[in-house]
Amino acid sequence: MTLAGQITTLFILAIPIACIAWTVTHEEVFREPREYCVRCSKDSKKLLRRKFFYLFTCEYCFSHYVTLVFLALSQFQLLLNGWRGYVIACFALVYVANFYMSIFALLRQAIKKEKVEIEVLEKEGEQPKN
């Protein structure tokens, strides 16, 4: 694969990785399992158990494991052939996926802020003027 093809694949493959990592660690559909994982990561007496459950609450940590699954499925290698290409691809995909998640988080925050500001303006407009 050409370098341009590898870069294109990198940016495209990072999209579903970011989507899955964000959905599992933030969205309502996985709230109950995530709350269980948060409890286990805080309350467990064993260090290994705490760290294992923490992986499902942190989008950065979880994106590493999602990336490993996608690398196994796609066999994507970056810059070099063999295991070195997989290692480079793994960290590059995690980086790009987390960049996408950061942008998404900022957009969601801006949208929430705008909604709150609109609600405040609407409430001020409903109040009778004295």
Coordinates of N, CA and C in Angstrom, one line a residue:
M1 N 0.9 -1.2 0.0 CA 0.0 0.0 0.0 C 0.9 1.2 0.0
T2 N 0.5 2.2 -0.8 CA 1.3 3.5 -0.8 C 1.1 4.2 0.5
L3 N 2.0 5.2 0.7 CA 2.0 6.0 1.9 C 0.7 6.8 2.0
A4 N 0.2 7.3 0.9 CA -1.0 8.0 0.9 C -2.2 7.1 1.2
G5 N -2.2 5.9 0.7 CA -3.2 4.9 1.1 C -3.2 4.5 2.6
Q6 N -2.0 4.4 3.1 CA -1.8 4.1 4.5 C -2.4 5.2 5.4
I7 N -2.1 6.5 5.0 CA -2.5 7.6 5.8 C -4.1 7.7 5.7
T8 N -4.6 7.5 4.5 CA -6.1 7.5 4.4 C -6.7 6.4 5.2
T9 N -6.1 5.2 5.2 CA -6.6 4.1 6.0 C -6.6 4.5 7.5
L10 N -5.5 5.1 7.9 CA -5.3 5.5 9.3 C -6.4 6.4 9.7
F11 N -6.7 7.4 9.0 CA -7.8 8.3 9.4 C -9.2 7.8 9.3
I12 N -9.4 6.9 8.3 CA -10.7 6.2 8.2 C -10.9 5.2 9.3
L13 N -9.9 4.3 9.5 CA -10.0 3.3 10.5 C -10.1 3.8 11.9
A14 N -9.6 5.0 12.2 CA -9.7 5.6 13.5 C -11.1 6.0 13.8
I15 N -12.0 6.3 12.8 CA -13.3 6.7 13.0 C -14.2 5.7 13.8
P16 N -14.3 4.4 13.3 CA -15.0 3.5 14.1 C -14.4 3.1 15.5
I17 N -13.1 3.2 15.6 CA -12.4 3.0 16.8 C -12.9 4.1 17.8
A18 N -12.9 5.3 17.4 CA -13.3 6.4 18.3 C -14.8 6.3 18.6
C19 N -15.6 5.9 17.7 CA -17.0 5.7 17.9 C -17.3 4.7 18.9
I20 N -16.7 3.5 18.8 CA -16.9 2.5 19.8 C -16.4 2.8 21.1
A21 N -15.2 3.4 21.2 CA -14.6 3.7 22.5 C -15.5 4.8 23.2
W22 N -15.9 5.8 22.5 CA -16.7 6.9 23.0 C -18.1 6.3 23.5
T23 N -18.7 5.5 22.7 CA -20.0 5.0 23.0 C -20.0 4.1 24.3
V24 N -19.0 3.3 24.4 CA -18.9 2.4 25.6 C -18.6 3.2 26.8
T25 N -17.8 4.2 26.7 CA -17.3 4.9 27.9 C -18.1 6.1 28.3
H26 N -19.1 6.6 27.4 CA -19.8 7.8 27.7 C -21.3 7.8 27.5
E27 N -21.8 7.0 26.6 CA -23.2 7.1 26.2 C -24.1 6.3 27.1
E28 N -25.4 6.8 27.1 CA -26.4 6.3 28.0 C -26.7 4.8 27.8
V29 N -26.5 4.3 26.6 CA -26.8 2.9 26.3 C -26.0 1.9 27.1
F30 N -24.8 2.3 27.5 CA -23.9 1.5 28.3 C -23.8 2.0 29.7
R31 N -24.7 2.8 30.2 CA -24.6 3.4 31.5 C -24.5 2.4 32.6
E32 N -25.4 1.4 32.7 CA -25.4 0.4 33.8 C -24.1 -0.4 33.8
P33 N -23.7 -1.0 32.7 CA -22.4 -1.7 32.8 C -21.2 -0.8 33.2
R34 N -21.3 0.4 32.7 CA -20.2 1.4 33.0 C -20.2 1.7 34.5
E35 N -21.4 1.9 35.1 CA -21.5 2.2 36.5 C -21.0 1.0 37.3
Y36 N -21.3 -0.2 36.9 CA -20.7 -1.4 37.5 C -19.2 -1.4 37.5
C37 N -18.7 -1.1 36.3 CA -17.2 -1.1 36.1 C -16.6 0.0 37.0
V38 N -17.2 1.2 37.1 CA -16.7 2.2 37.9 C -16.7 1.8 39.4
R39 N -17.8 1.1 39.8 CA -17.8 0.6 41.2 C -16.7 -0.4 41.5
C40 N -16.5 -1.3 40.5 CA -15.5 -2.3 40.7 C -14.1 -1.7 40.6
S41 N -13.9 -0.7 39.8 CA -12.6 -0.1 39.7 C -12.2 0.7 40.9
K42 N -13.2 1.1 41.7 CA -13.0 1.9 42.9 C -13.0 1.0 44.2
D43 N -13.8 0.0 44.2 CA -14.1 -0.7 45.4 C -13.3 -2.0 45.6
S44 N -12.8 -2.5 44.5 CA -12.2 -3.9 44.5 C -10.9 -3.8 45.3
K45 N -10.7 -4.9 46.1 CA -9.5 -4.9 46.9 C -8.2 -5.3 46.1
K46 N -8.4 -6.0 45.0 CA -7.3 -6.4 44.2 C -6.9 -5.4 43.1
L47 N -5.7 -5.1 43.0 CA -5.2 -4.1 42.1 C -5.5 -4.5 40.6
L48 N -5.2 -5.7 40.3 CA -5.5 -6.2 38.9 C -7.0 -6.1 38.5
R49 N -7.9 -6.4 39.4 CA -9.3 -6.3 39.2 C -9.7 -4.8 39.0
R50 N -9.1 -3.9 39.9 CA -9.4 -2.5 39.8 C -9.0 -2.0 38.4
K51 N -7.8 -2.3 38.0 CA -7.3 -1.8 36.7 C -8.1 -2.4 35.5
F52 N -8.4 -3.7 35.6 CA -9.2 -4.3 34.5 C -10.5 -3.6 34.3
F53 N -11.3 -3.3 35.4 CA -12.6 -2.6 35.2 C -12.4 -1.1 34.9
Y54 N -11.3 -0.5 35.3 CA -11.0 0.9 34.9 C -11.0 1.0 33.4
L55 N -10.5 0.0 32.7 CA -10.3 0.0 31.2 C -11.6 0.4 30.5
F56 N -12.7 0.0 31.1 CA -14.0 0.2 30.5 C -14.7 1.5 30.8
T57 N -14.0 2.3 31.6 CA -14.5 3.6 32.0 C -13.7 4.8 31.4
C58 N -12.5 4.5 30.8 CA -11.6 5.5 30.3 C -11.6 5.4 28.8
E59 N -12.0 6.4 28.0 CA -12.0 6.3 26.6 C -10.6 6.1 26.0
Y60 N -9.6 6.7 26.6 CA -8.2 6.5 26.1 C -7.8 5.1 26.3
C61 N -8.0 4.5 27.5 CA -7.5 3.2 27.8 C -8.3 2.2 26.9
F62 N -9.6 2.4 26.8 CA -10.4 1.4 26.1 C -10.1 1.5 24.6
S63 N -9.7 2.6 24.1 CA -9.4 2.8 22.6 C -8.2 1.9 22.2
H64 N -7.3 1.6 23.2 CA -6.2 0.7 22.9 C -6.7 -0.7 22.5
Y65 N -7.7 -1.2 23.3 CA -8.2 -2.5 23.1 C -9.1 -2.6 21.9
V66 N -9.9 -1.6 21.6 CA -10.7 -1.5 20.4 C -9.7 -1.5 19.2
T67 N -8.6 -0.8 19.3 CA -7.6 -0.7 18.2 C -7.0 -2.1 17.9
L68 N -6.7 -2.8 19.0 CA -6.1 -4.1 18.8 C -7.1 -5.0 18.0
V69 N -8.4 -4.9 18.3 CA -9.4 -5.8 17.6 C -9.4 -5.3 16.2
F70 N -9.4 -4.0 15.9 CA -9.5 -3.6 14.5 C -8.2 -3.9 13.8
L71 N -7.1 -3.9 14.4 CA -5.8 -4.3 13.7 C -5.9 -5.8 13.4
A72 N -6.4 -6.6 14.3 CA -6.6 -8.1 14.0 C -7.5 -8.3 12.8
L73 N -8.6 -7.5 12.7 CA -9.6 -7.6 11.7 C -9.1 -7.1 10.3
S74 N -8.4 -6.0 10.4 CA -8.0 -5.3 9.1 C -6.6 -5.7 8.7
Q75 N -5.8 -6.1 9.6 CA -4.3 -6.4 9.3 C -3.6 -5.2 8.8
F76 N -4.0 -4.0 9.3 CA -3.4 -2.8 8.9 C -2.0 -2.6 9.5
Q77 N -1.1 -2.3 8.7 CA 0.3 -2.0 9.1 C 0.7 -0.6 8.6
L78 N 1.4 0.2 9.4 CA 1.8 1.5 9.0 C 3.3 1.6 8.8
L79 N 3.7 2.1 7.7 CA 5.1 2.4 7.4 C 6.0 1.2 7.2
L80 N 5.9 0.2 8.0 CA 6.8 -1.0 7.9 C 5.9 -2.2 7.9
N81 N 6.5 -3.3 7.3 CA 5.9 -4.5 7.3 C 6.2 -5.4 8.5
G82 N 5.3 -6.3 8.8 CA 5.5 -7.1 10.0 C 5.1 -6.5 11.3
W83 N 5.6 -7.1 12.4 CA 5.1 -6.7 13.7 C 5.4 -5.2 14.0
R84 N 6.5 -4.6 13.4 CA 6.8 -3.2 13.7 C 5.7 -2.3 13.0
G85 N 5.2 -2.7 11.9 CA 4.1 -2.0 11.3 C 2.9 -2.0 12.1
Y86 N 2.6 -3.1 12.7 CA 1.4 -3.2 13.6 C 1.6 -2.4 14.8
V87 N 2.8 -2.3 15.4 CA 3.0 -1.5 16.6 C 2.8 0.0 16.2
I88 N 3.4 0.4 15.1 CA 3.3 1.8 14.7 C 1.8 2.1 14.4
A89 N 1.1 1.2 13.7 CA -0.3 1.4 13.4 C -1.1 1.5 14.7
C90 N -0.8 0.7 15.6 CA -1.6 0.6 16.9 C -1.6 2.0 17.6
F91 N -0.4 2.5 17.8 CA -0.3 3.8 18.5 C -0.8 5.0 17.6
A92 N -0.6 4.9 16.3 CA -1.1 6.0 15.5 C -2.6 6.0 15.5
L93 N -3.2 4.8 15.4 CA -4.7 4.7 15.4 C -5.2 5.2 16.8
V94 N -4.6 4.8 17.8 CA -5.1 5.3 19.2 C -5.0 6.8 19.2
Y95 N -3.9 7.4 18.7 CA -3.7 8.8 18.7 C -4.8 9.5 17.9
V96 N -5.0 9.1 16.7 CA -6.0 9.7 15.8 C -7.4 9.5 16.4
A97 N -7.7 8.3 16.9 CA -9.0 8.1 17.5 C -9.3 9.0 18.7
N98 N -8.3 9.2 19.5 CA -8.4 10.1 20.7 C -8.5 11.5 20.3
F99 N -7.9 11.9 19.2 CA -8.0 13.2 18.6 C -9.5 13.5 18.2
Y100 N -10.0 12.5 17.5 CA -11.4 12.6 17.1 C -12.3 12.7 18.3
M101 N -12.1 11.9 19.3 CA -12.9 11.9 20.5 C -12.8 13.3 21.2
S102 N -11.6 13.9 21.2 CA -11.5 15.2 21.9 C -12.3 16.3 21.1
I103 N -12.2 16.2 19.8 CA -13.0 17.1 19.0 C -14.5 17.0 19.3
F104 N -14.9 15.7 19.3 CA -16.3 15.4 19.6 C -16.7 15.9 20.9
A105 N -15.9 15.7 21.9 CA -16.2 16.2 23.3 C -16.3 17.7 23.3
L106 N -15.5 18.4 22.6 CA -15.5 19.9 22.5 C -16.8 20.3 21.8
L107 N -17.2 19.7 20.8 CA -18.4 20.0 20.1 C -19.6 19.8 20.9
R108 N -19.6 18.7 21.6 CA -20.8 18.4 22.5 C -20.9 19.4 23.6
Q109 N -19.7 19.8 24.2 CA -19.7 20.8 25.2 C -20.2 22.2 24.7
A110 N -19.8 22.6 23.5 CA -20.3 23.8 22.9 C -21.8 23.8 22.6
I111 N -22.3 22.6 22.2 CA -23.7 22.5 21.9 C -24.5 22.6 23.2
K112 N -24.0 21.9 24.2 CA -24.7 22.0 25.5 C -24.8 23.4 26.1
K113 N -23.6 24.1 25.9 CA -23.6 25.5 26.4 C -24.6 26.4 25.6
E114 N -24.7 26.2 24.3 CA -25.6 27.0 23.5 C -27.1 26.7 23.9
K115 N -27.4 25.4 24.2 CA -28.7 25.0 24.6 C -29.1 25.7 25.9
V116 N -28.2 25.7 26.9 CA -28.4 26.3 28.2 C -28.6 27.8 28.0
E117 N -27.8 28.5 27.2 CA -27.9 29.9 26.9 C -29.3 30.2 26.3
I118 N -29.7 29.4 25.3 CA -31.0 29.6 24.7 C -32.1 29.4 25.7
E119 N -32.1 28.4 26.6 CA -33.1 28.2 27.6 C -33.2 29.4 28.5
V120 N -32.0 30.0 28.9 CA -32.0 31.2 29.8 C -32.6 32.4 29.1
L121 N -32.3 32.6 27.8 CA -32.9 33.7 27.0 C -34.4 33.5 26.9
E122 N -34.8 32.3 26.6 CA -36.2 32.0 26.5 C -37.0 32.3 27.8
K123 N -36.4 31.9 28.9 CA -37.1 32.2 30.2 C -37.1 33.7 30.5
E124 N -36.0 34.4 30.1 CA -36.0 35.8 30.3 C -37.1 36.5 29.5
G125 N -37.3 36.0 28.2 CA -38.3 36.5 27.3 C -39.7 36.3 27.8
E126 N -39.9 35.2 28.5 CA -41.3 34.8 29.0 C -41.7 35.6 30.2
Q127 N -40.7 36.2 31.0 CA -41.0 36.9 32.2 C -41.6 38.3 31.8
P128 N -42.7 38.7 32.4 CA -43.3 40.0 32.1 C -42.4 41.1 32.5
K129 N -42.3 42.1 31.7 CA -41.5 43.3 32.0 C -42.3 44.3 32.9
N130 N -41.6 44.8 33.9 CA -42.2 45.7 34.9 C -41.9 47.1 34.6

